[in-house]
Short mmCIF file of C-alpha atoms and ligand atoms in Angstrom, two decimals:
data_model
loop_
_atom_site.label_atom_id
_atom_site.label_comp_id
_atom_site.label_asym_id
_atom_site.label_seq_id
_atom_site.Cartn_x
_atom_site.Cartn_y
_atom_site.Cartn_z
CA MET A 388 108.69 70.88 82.81
CA VAL A 389 107.08 74.25 82.00
CA ASP A 390 107.34 76.00 78.71
CA TYR A 391 106.99 79.72 79.37
CA LYS A 392 105.79 81.91 76.51
CA VAL A 393 106.48 85.64 76.42
CA PRO A 394 104.52 88.19 74.37
CA GLU A 395 106.28 88.86 71.09
CA ASP A 396 105.90 92.61 71.31
CA GLY A 397 107.45 92.79 74.81
CA GLU A 398 111.10 93.49 75.59
CA PRO A 399 113.18 92.91 78.72
CA ILE A 400 114.23 95.80 80.93
CA ARG A 401 117.96 96.38 80.49
CA PHE A 402 120.52 97.58 83.00
CA GLU A 403 123.49 99.79 82.23
CA ASN A 404 125.83 101.03 84.97
CA GLY A 405 123.16 100.38 87.57
CA LYS A 406 120.56 102.34 85.57
CA TRP A 407 117.29 100.84 84.46
CA ILE A 408 116.54 101.17 80.75
CA THR A 409 112.83 100.53 80.45
CA PRO A 410 111.31 99.95 77.01
CA ASN A 411 107.73 101.07 76.37
CA LYS A 412 106.49 97.48 76.54
CA PRO A 413 108.65 95.86 79.21
CA ILE A 414 108.29 92.18 80.06
CA ILE A 415 107.81 91.84 83.80
CA LEU A 416 107.50 88.54 85.59
CA TYR A 417 105.14 87.84 88.42
CA ILE A 418 104.88 85.07 90.98
CA GLU A 419 101.41 84.84 92.50
CA GLY A 420 102.65 83.42 95.79
CA ASP A 421 100.95 81.21 98.36
CA GLY A 422 97.97 81.79 100.68
CA ILE A 423 96.46 85.21 99.91
CA GLY A 424 99.19 85.73 97.28
CA PRO A 425 97.10 85.07 94.14
CA GLU A 426 94.35 87.52 95.16
CA ILE A 427 96.61 90.37 96.18
CA THR A 428 99.03 89.92 93.26
CA GLN A 429 96.21 89.99 90.72
CA SER A 430 94.84 93.09 92.45
CA ALA A 431 98.22 94.84 92.18
CA ILE A 432 98.53 93.96 88.49
CA LYS A 433 95.10 95.45 87.76
CA VAL A 434 95.88 98.66 89.66
CA VAL A 435 99.29 99.04 87.99
CA ASN A 436 97.79 98.47 84.52
CA LYS A 437 95.18 101.14 85.18
CA ALA A 438 97.75 103.65 86.45
CA VAL A 439 100.02 103.05 83.45
CA GLU A 440 97.13 103.45 81.04
CA LYS A 441 95.99 106.63 82.76
CA ALA A 442 99.50 108.12 82.82
CA TYR A 443 100.68 107.16 79.33
CA GLY A 444 97.64 106.10 77.28
CA SER A 445 98.50 103.34 74.84
CA SER A 446 102.13 104.42 74.45
CA ARG A 447 103.29 102.24 77.35
CA GLU A 448 102.13 98.87 78.61
CA ILE A 449 103.57 96.25 80.91
CA LYS A 450 103.72 92.78 79.37
CA TRP A 451 103.20 90.56 82.41
CA VAL A 452 104.38 86.96 82.35
CA GLU A 453 103.48 84.60 85.15
CA VAL A 454 106.20 82.26 86.41
CA TYR A 455 105.58 79.58 89.00
CA ALA A 456 107.11 79.24 92.44
CA GLY A 457 105.86 77.88 95.76
CA ASP A 458 102.66 75.85 96.09
CA LYS A 459 101.46 76.52 92.54
CA ALA A 460 104.79 75.40 91.07
CA LEU A 461 104.69 72.28 93.22
CA GLN A 462 101.22 71.41 91.89
CA ILE A 463 102.08 72.06 88.26
CA THR A 464 105.67 70.81 88.07
CA GLY A 465 106.34 68.82 91.23
CA ASP A 466 109.01 71.34 92.23
CA ARG A 467 108.61 74.48 94.36
CA PHE A 468 111.18 76.46 92.44
CA PRO A 469 111.59 74.88 89.02
CA LYS A 470 114.65 75.41 86.89
CA GLU A 471 112.55 77.01 84.11
CA THR A 472 111.37 79.68 86.60
CA GLN A 473 114.95 80.31 87.66
CA ASP A 474 115.99 80.65 84.01
CA MET A 475 113.19 83.18 83.41
CA LEU A 476 114.25 85.18 86.47
CA LEU A 477 117.86 85.20 85.30
CA LYS A 478 116.75 86.35 81.86
CA TYR A 479 114.11 89.00 82.66
CA ARG A 480 115.37 90.06 86.12
CA VAL A 481 112.36 92.06 87.33
CA VAL A 482 109.60 90.33 89.30
CA LEU A 483 106.53 91.25 91.29
CA LYS A 484 106.18 88.55 93.91
CA GLY A 485 103.34 87.48 96.16
CA PRO A 486 104.31 86.11 99.60
CA LEU A 487 105.68 82.57 99.71
CA THR A 488 105.52 80.07 102.53
CA THR A 489 108.83 79.56 104.28
CA PRO A 490 109.03 76.56 106.61
CA ILE A 491 110.42 77.18 110.07
CA GLY A 492 113.41 75.05 111.12
CA GLY A 493 114.01 72.76 108.14
CA GLY A 494 112.00 71.89 105.01
CA TRP A 495 112.89 73.62 101.78
CA ARG A 496 115.15 76.60 101.36
CA SER A 497 113.46 80.01 101.31
CA ILE A 498 112.64 80.90 97.69
CA ASN A 499 112.79 84.59 98.66
CA VAL A 500 116.40 84.16 99.74
CA SER A 501 117.22 82.09 96.64
CA ILE A 502 115.92 84.82 94.33
CA ARG A 503 117.83 87.47 96.26
CA LEU A 504 121.09 85.57 95.93
CA MET A 505 120.49 84.57 92.31
CA LEU A 506 119.98 88.15 91.15
CA ASP A 507 122.40 89.68 93.68
CA LEU A 508 119.69 91.94 95.10
CA TYR A 509 121.85 93.68 97.64
CA ALA A 510 119.57 96.48 98.75
CA ASN A 511 116.43 95.98 100.76
CA ILE A 512 114.30 99.05 100.32
CA ARG A 513 111.30 99.91 102.43
CA PRO A 514 109.23 103.05 101.96
CA VAL A 515 107.26 104.05 105.03
CA LYS A 516 104.67 106.72 104.44
CA TYR A 517 101.67 107.49 106.58
CA ILE A 518 98.24 106.95 105.09
CA GLN A 519 95.70 109.40 106.54
CA GLY A 520 93.18 107.64 108.76
CA LEU A 521 95.38 104.88 110.15
CA GLU A 522 95.73 104.71 113.89
CA SER A 523 99.33 105.65 114.63
CA PRO A 524 101.12 105.95 117.98
CA LEU A 525 102.43 109.39 116.86
CA LYS A 526 100.83 112.80 117.32
CA HIS A 527 101.80 113.84 113.80
CA PRO A 528 102.11 110.66 111.77
CA GLU A 529 101.54 112.67 108.58
CA LYS A 530 105.16 113.75 108.95
CA VAL A 531 106.39 110.21 108.33
CA ASP A 532 107.61 109.77 104.76
CA LEU A 533 110.78 107.70 104.88
CA ILE A 534 112.54 105.30 102.57
CA ILE A 535 115.05 102.95 104.14
CA PHE A 536 117.86 101.54 102.01
CA ARG A 537 119.23 98.60 103.98
CA GLU A 538 122.41 96.87 102.84
CA ASN A 539 121.49 93.23 102.49
CA THR A 540 124.63 91.17 101.99
CA ASP A 541 127.30 92.30 104.46
CA ASP A 542 127.67 92.90 108.21
CA LEU A 543 126.95 90.51 111.10
CA TYR A 544 124.16 88.85 109.10
CA ARG A 545 126.72 87.20 106.82
CA GLY A 546 126.45 84.43 109.41
CA ILE A 547 130.18 84.05 110.08
CA GLU A 548 129.97 82.87 113.67
CA TRP A 549 130.92 80.02 115.96
CA PRO A 550 129.54 78.83 119.31
CA ALA A 551 131.66 79.42 122.41
CA ASP A 552 132.52 75.74 122.84
CA SER A 553 133.47 75.07 119.19
CA PRO A 554 137.03 74.32 118.06
CA GLU A 555 136.77 77.28 115.64
CA ALA A 556 135.96 79.79 118.38
CA LYS A 557 138.79 78.35 120.49
CA LYS A 558 141.20 78.70 117.58
CA ILE A 559 140.22 82.32 117.01
CA ARG A 560 140.54 83.16 120.70
CA GLU A 561 144.02 81.61 120.70
CA PHE A 562 144.96 83.50 117.54
CA LEU A 563 143.82 86.81 119.04
CA LYS A 564 145.79 86.13 122.19
CA LYS A 565 148.93 85.08 120.35
CA GLU A 566 148.94 87.68 117.57
CA PHE A 567 147.37 90.71 119.23
CA ASN A 568 147.51 90.01 122.92
CA ILE A 569 143.74 90.23 123.10
CA GLU A 570 142.35 88.02 125.80
CA LEU A 571 138.76 86.81 125.66
CA GLU A 572 137.00 84.66 128.23
CA ASP A 573 137.19 80.92 127.45
CA ASP A 574 133.42 80.78 127.07
CA THR A 575 133.20 83.53 124.42
CA GLY A 576 131.22 82.88 121.25
CA ILE A 577 132.58 84.57 118.13
CA GLY A 578 130.77 86.46 115.37
CA ILE A 579 132.46 88.45 112.62
CA LYS A 580 131.20 91.76 111.30
CA PRO A 581 132.54 92.19 107.77
CA MET A 582 131.78 95.48 106.01
CA SER A 583 133.40 96.26 102.69
CA LYS A 584 133.95 99.45 100.77
CA TYR A 585 132.60 97.87 97.58
CA LYS A 586 129.31 96.78 99.17
CA THR A 587 128.87 100.04 101.04
CA GLN A 588 129.51 102.17 98.01
CA ARG A 589 127.20 100.30 95.66
CA ILE A 590 124.22 100.79 97.97
CA ALA A 591 125.18 104.40 98.73
CA ARG A 592 125.25 105.03 94.98
CA MET A 593 121.83 103.44 94.57
CA ALA A 594 120.26 105.46 97.40
CA ILE A 595 121.64 108.79 96.18
CA ARG A 596 120.68 108.07 92.59
CA TYR A 597 117.18 107.18 93.76
CA ALA A 598 117.00 110.45 95.73
CA ILE A 599 117.95 112.43 92.63
CA GLU A 600 115.55 110.65 90.28
CA ASN A 601 112.64 110.88 92.69
CA LYS A 602 113.33 114.44 93.82
CA ARG A 603 113.84 113.53 97.48
CA ARG A 604 115.44 116.06 99.79
CA LYS A 605 117.87 114.23 102.05
CA VAL A 606 119.97 111.08 102.45
CA THR A 607 121.00 110.23 106.02
CA ILE A 608 123.80 107.73 106.62
CA MET A 609 122.90 105.71 109.72
CA HIS A 610 125.84 104.21 111.61
CA LYS A 611 127.38 103.46 114.97
CA GLY A 612 130.80 104.63 113.86
CA ASN A 613 131.65 106.21 117.20
CA VAL A 614 131.99 102.68 118.60
CA MET A 615 132.60 100.40 115.60
CA LYS A 616 135.05 102.64 113.84
CA TYR A 617 136.37 100.42 111.05
CA THR A 618 133.07 98.88 110.06
CA GLU A 619 130.23 101.33 110.77
CA GLY A 620 132.57 104.31 110.85
CA ALA A 621 133.99 103.20 107.52
CA PHE A 622 130.44 102.79 106.18
CA ARG A 623 129.92 106.48 106.92
CA GLU A 624 133.18 107.53 105.30
CA TRP A 625 132.75 105.39 102.19
CA ALA A 626 129.19 106.61 101.70
CA TYR A 627 130.26 110.27 101.93
CA GLU A 628 133.03 109.54 99.46
CA VAL A 629 130.50 108.31 96.86
CA ALA A 630 128.28 111.33 97.48
CA LEU A 631 131.09 113.81 97.05
CA LYS A 632 132.98 112.12 94.22
CA GLU A 633 130.13 110.86 92.08
CA PHE A 634 127.23 113.21 92.80
CA ARG A 635 128.92 116.53 93.58
CA ASP A 636 126.58 118.51 91.33
CA TYR A 637 123.47 117.16 93.03
CA ILE A 638 124.30 117.06 96.70
CA VAL A 639 125.38 119.29 99.52
CA THR A 640 126.58 118.02 102.90
CA GLU A 641 124.99 119.15 106.12
CA ASP A 642 128.31 120.71 107.15
CA GLU A 643 128.33 122.79 103.99
CA VAL A 644 124.75 123.90 104.63
CA ASN A 645 125.61 124.92 108.19
CA LYS A 646 128.68 126.85 107.07
CA ALA A 647 126.58 128.69 104.49
CA GLY A 648 124.09 129.87 107.11
CA GLY A 649 121.70 126.94 107.16
CA LYS A 650 119.98 127.39 103.81
CA VAL A 651 119.88 124.43 101.42
CA PRO A 652 120.56 125.54 97.84
CA GLU A 653 117.53 125.08 95.58
CA GLY A 654 117.22 121.55 94.17
CA LYS A 655 120.15 120.08 96.12
CA ILE A 656 119.92 116.93 98.19
CA VAL A 657 121.38 117.16 101.68
CA VAL A 658 123.66 114.29 102.70
CA ASN A 659 124.21 113.93 106.44
CA ASP A 660 124.84 111.20 108.97
CA ARG A 661 123.44 110.25 112.35
CA ILE A 662 124.42 107.82 115.07
CA ALA A 663 122.06 104.84 115.08
CA ASP A 664 120.75 104.98 118.66
CA ASN A 665 120.01 108.68 118.36
CA MET A 666 117.97 107.99 115.25
CA PHE A 667 115.60 105.63 117.00
CA GLN A 668 114.34 108.42 119.20
CA GLN A 669 114.45 111.05 116.46
CA ILE A 670 112.35 109.17 113.94
CA ILE A 671 109.70 109.15 116.65
CA THR A 672 110.05 112.70 117.93
CA ARG A 673 111.02 114.44 114.66
CA PRO A 674 110.21 112.12 111.75
CA ASP A 675 110.14 114.98 109.24
CA GLU A 676 113.90 115.46 109.72
CA TYR A 677 114.41 112.18 107.89
CA ASP A 678 113.79 111.28 104.30
CA ILE A 679 116.02 108.56 102.80
CA ILE A 680 117.94 106.49 105.35
CA LEU A 681 121.01 104.59 104.20
CA ALA A 682 121.87 101.86 106.68
CA PRO A 683 124.14 98.86 107.08
CA ASN A 684 122.43 95.48 107.39
CA VAL A 685 121.81 95.18 111.13
CA ASN A 686 120.84 98.80 111.78
CA GLY A 687 118.67 98.68 108.68
CA ASP A 688 116.81 95.64 109.93
CA TYR A 689 115.93 97.29 113.23
CA ILE A 690 115.06 100.73 111.88
CA SER A 691 112.85 99.26 109.13
CA ASP A 692 110.46 97.72 111.61
CA ALA A 693 110.63 100.64 114.03
CA ALA A 694 109.78 103.03 111.20
CA GLY A 695 107.02 100.74 110.01
CA ALA A 696 105.37 100.84 113.41
CA LEU A 697 105.16 104.65 113.22
CA ILE A 698 102.46 104.52 110.58
CA GLY A 699 100.36 102.19 112.67
CA ASP A 700 100.15 99.11 110.47
CA ILE A 701 103.15 97.34 108.99
CA GLY A 702 100.77 95.13 107.02
CA LEU A 703 100.37 97.99 104.56
CA LEU A 704 104.02 98.28 103.62
CA GLY A 705 105.65 97.22 100.41
CA GLY A 706 109.28 96.53 99.87
CA ALA A 707 111.85 95.94 97.20
CA ASN A 708 115.05 93.99 96.86
CA ILE A 709 117.25 95.62 94.28
CA GLY A 710 120.61 94.95 92.67
CA ASP A 711 122.51 96.53 89.80
CA THR A 712 120.77 94.27 87.31
CA GLY A 713 117.36 93.42 88.68
CA GLY A 714 114.68 93.80 91.30
CA MET A 715 112.05 91.87 93.23
CA PHE A 716 109.05 93.77 94.55
CA GLU A 717 106.65 92.54 97.21
CA ALA A 718 104.56 93.20 100.29
CA ILE A 719 106.40 92.81 103.56
CA HIS A 720 103.68 90.68 105.15
CA GLY A 721 103.36 86.93 104.61
CA THR A 722 100.81 84.51 103.16
CA ALA A 723 98.13 85.05 105.87
CA PRO A 724 96.79 81.52 105.20
CA LYS A 725 93.60 81.98 107.21
CA TYR A 726 92.36 84.54 104.66
CA ALA A 727 93.43 82.62 101.55
CA GLY A 728 90.78 82.40 98.83
CA LYS A 729 88.22 84.45 100.81
CA ASP A 730 88.52 87.72 98.88
CA VAL A 731 89.12 89.67 102.10
CA ALA A 732 92.91 90.26 102.20
CA ASN A 733 94.31 93.75 101.94
CA PRO A 734 96.37 94.12 98.75
CA THR A 735 97.91 97.49 99.78
CA GLY A 736 101.35 96.03 100.69
CA ILE A 737 101.97 94.48 97.31
CA ILE A 738 100.47 97.49 95.53
CA LYS A 739 103.04 99.64 97.38
CA GLY A 740 105.71 97.16 96.22
CA ALA A 741 104.48 97.55 92.65
CA GLU A 742 104.49 101.35 93.03
CA MET A 743 108.15 101.07 93.98
CA MET A 744 108.75 98.99 90.88
CA LEU A 745 107.31 101.74 88.68
CA ARG A 746 109.65 104.24 90.33
CA PHE A 747 112.69 102.09 89.54
CA MET A 748 111.43 101.75 85.97
CA GLY A 749 111.31 105.53 85.78
CA TRP A 750 107.51 105.51 85.35
CA ILE A 751 107.10 108.06 88.10
CA GLU A 752 103.76 109.50 86.90
CA ALA A 753 102.08 106.09 87.15
CA ALA A 754 103.65 105.50 90.57
CA ASP A 755 102.34 108.87 91.80
CA LEU A 756 98.82 107.98 90.64
CA ILE A 757 98.91 104.81 92.73
CA ASP A 758 100.15 106.69 95.77
CA LYS A 759 97.34 109.25 95.42
CA ALA A 760 94.71 106.57 94.85
CA LEU A 761 95.67 104.74 98.05
CA MET A 762 95.52 107.99 100.02
CA THR A 763 92.16 108.90 98.53
CA ALA A 764 90.66 105.47 99.22
CA MET A 765 91.66 105.81 102.85
CA GLU A 766 90.20 109.34 103.07
CA GLN A 767 86.95 107.98 101.66
CA LYS A 768 87.12 105.11 104.15
CA LYS A 769 87.16 102.57 101.36
CA VAL A 770 89.12 99.87 103.13
CA THR A 771 89.38 96.10 103.58
CA GLN A 772 88.41 94.31 106.80
CA ASP A 773 91.79 94.65 108.54
CA ILE A 774 91.36 98.44 108.60
CA ALA A 775 87.56 98.57 108.65
CA ARG A 776 87.46 96.79 112.01
CA PHE A 777 89.42 99.66 113.60
CA LEU A 778 87.56 102.44 111.83
CA GLY A 779 84.16 100.88 112.47
CA VAL A 780 83.16 101.12 108.81
CA LYS A 781 81.90 98.59 106.30
CA ALA A 782 84.67 96.46 104.85
CA LEU A 783 85.24 96.11 101.13
CA LYS A 784 86.27 92.78 99.68
CA THR A 785 89.70 92.57 98.02
CA SER A 786 88.04 92.72 94.61
CA GLU A 787 85.84 95.70 95.59
CA PHE A 788 88.81 97.60 97.05
CA THR A 789 90.76 96.94 93.84
CA GLN A 790 87.89 98.29 91.76
CA ALA A 791 87.62 101.32 94.06
CA LEU A 792 91.30 102.13 93.43
CA ILE A 793 90.82 101.74 89.69
CA ASP A 794 87.81 104.07 89.78
CA ILE A 795 89.75 106.63 91.83
CA ILE A 796 92.67 106.55 89.38
CA ASP A 797 90.16 107.28 86.61
CA THR A 798 89.11 110.47 88.35
CA LEU A 799 92.67 111.68 89.18
CA LYS A 800 94.30 114.42 87.10
P1 NAP B 411 101.51 86.91 107.88
O1 NAP B 411 101.27 86.01 106.74
O2 NAP B 411 102.00 88.27 107.55
O3 NAP B 411 100.14 86.99 108.66
C1 NAP B 411 99.99 87.35 110.00
C2 NAP B 411 98.68 88.06 110.22
O4 NAP B 411 98.79 89.38 109.69
C3 NAP B 411 97.45 87.49 109.51
O5 NAP B 411 96.90 86.44 110.19
C4 NAP B 411 96.56 88.72 109.48
O6 NAP B 411 96.23 89.10 110.83
C5 NAP B 411 97.55 89.80 109.11
N1 NAP B 411 97.76 90.03 107.67
C6 NAP B 411 98.94 89.89 107.00
N2 NAP B 411 98.78 90.27 105.73
C7 NAP B 411 97.50 90.66 105.59
C8 NAP B 411 96.75 91.19 104.51
N3 NAP B 411 97.32 91.40 103.30
N4 NAP B 411 95.45 91.48 104.69
C9 NAP B 411 94.89 91.31 105.89
N5 NAP B 411 95.55 90.84 106.96
C10 NAP B 411 96.84 90.51 106.82
O7 NAP B 411 102.58 86.27 108.90
P2 NAP B 411 102.81 84.76 109.35
O8 NAP B 411 101.50 84.15 109.69
O9 NAP B 411 103.86 84.85 110.37
O10 NAP B 411 103.42 84.01 108.11
C11 NAP B 411 102.71 83.14 107.24
C12 NAP B 411 103.68 82.60 106.18
O11 NAP B 411 104.14 83.67 105.36
C13 NAP B 411 104.92 81.91 106.73
O12 NAP B 411 105.18 80.73 105.96
C14 NAP B 411 106.03 82.92 106.51
O13 NAP B 411 107.28 82.32 106.35
C15 NAP B 411 105.57 83.56 105.22
N6 NAP B 411 106.14 84.91 104.98
C16 NAP B 411 106.53 85.20 103.72
C17 NAP B 411 107.02 86.47 103.42
C18 NAP B 411 107.46 86.75 102.00
O14 NAP B 411 107.22 85.98 101.12
N7 NAP B 411 108.10 87.88 101.76
C19 NAP B 411 107.11 87.45 104.41
C20 NAP B 411 106.67 87.14 105.70
C21 NAP B 411 106.18 85.86 105.98
P3 NAP B 411 94.87 89.14 111.62
O15 NAP B 411 94.79 87.82 112.25
O16 NAP B 411 95.16 90.23 112.63
O17 NAP B 411 93.72 89.51 110.76
#
C-alpha cells in the first residue's frame, strides 16, 4: 500500500474538448522506469525544470510527483503496477515515463500497454528531427523534421484474427462463400482490418490542432486507399472532412494551392495526402516535403521506424501517447540493462519525450529551449558514450551531459 502525497500548491492539468488547460503549477506524474530509467528520467526532470525556469521565471513551475511502476513498485509494494499508481494516473492523467521491462512470451502484462488502454491514449506521436553531427544515411539529413501521428487503437493491430485451421476461420470462409459468393482457399487464415470514422477523425483533429498550435506547415494523410478503399481510402476521406469542416480558417488543401498557382497563403497549413508506398521513397529522397504525417496504425508503425533511421540513431528519439484527456511521454528505446546504474546512458530520448510534453501543455518557449540546447550540445560535441564512440570524442557521463544541457540553457536567449 502506498500513500502518495501531492504538493498542496499544485493543480492537475485539465482537458476540455481535447484541449489541454495547463495551470501555472501543474502536477505531473513520473515513473522512473527500470534499468537506465531512473538516471535518464531524473536527467529529463532537471533539464525540463531549468528550461521552464529560464522561459517563465518563477511564474510557472512543474510540481512533479513520483509514482511507482515496474521493478521499483515491486520492491516497495510487492506489485509491479499497484492500484494506488493506477488511481493516480486516472486522476492526474499526464506522466513522464522511463522505460519498463516487458517480458517476452508470458510473464506480466505490459505496463506500457495497460497505461495506454487505461487513459485511452489513441495517438502515438513520434517527432523525428535531425541533430547536427549524427551519422545519417542521407546526404541532407538536416532536411528531416517530421512528426508522425500514428493511430493506435484501430486497424489490423486490433488483433481480430484466426489461424487457417481454426473453426472461426472456417466459419468466416463459409459465410463469405454463402453470403457474398467469395471463395477463399481452405487453408486461408483470416485477419480483420477495422477502421472507423470516429477513431480516424479524433486523431486527424489532434494532428491538425497540433500543427496549428505549433506553427507547422503541412499535414500529410498517409494511406493505401487506392487498394483498400473502404478502410484506408475512408481514412483519407474522413481526415479531409475534419480538416475542411473544423479547421477551414487555418488550412488549405494541396488541390486548392495548385489551382491558385502553387502559392500557399501566408500562415495556412497545407493538408494533402500521399499513397503509403510512395512515401517510403519520398521521405528518403525529399524529406523536406513532409512535415506532420497522419497515418493509420499499420502504416504508422512502419513509417515511424523508417523515419527514425533517417536521422541515424533511433536511440535519440522521444515519443508520446496521447488521448483526449491525457498523455504519456517517454523515450522510444528500452531499459538498456547493461548500462543501468553506471551513469553512462544517453538521456536524449526521454528529454525529447519531455519536450513533447511541454508542447502539449502549451509551454512552447520552454520546449524550444530544450530543442536548442540539444542541438547546441551536439554542435559542441558534448555527448554521451553511445555517440562519442562514433565521433571519436571524449564521452560525458549522463550526469555531466545533463549539467551541460542546463548550462547551455542558461546561455540561450
Ligand atoms: P534497449 O533497452 O533499447 O537497448 C538496446 C541497446 O540500445 C542497448 O544495449 C544499447 O546499445 C542501446 N541503448 C538503448 N538506449 C540507450 C541509451 N539511452 N543510452 C545508450 N545506449 C542505449 O532494447 P532491448 O534490450 O531490446 O530491451 C530491453 C528491455 O526494455 C526489454 O524488457 C524491453 O521490453 C524493454 N522496452 C521498453 C520500452 C518502453 O518502456 N517504452 C521500449 C522498448 C523496450 P549498445 O549495446 O549499442 O550500446
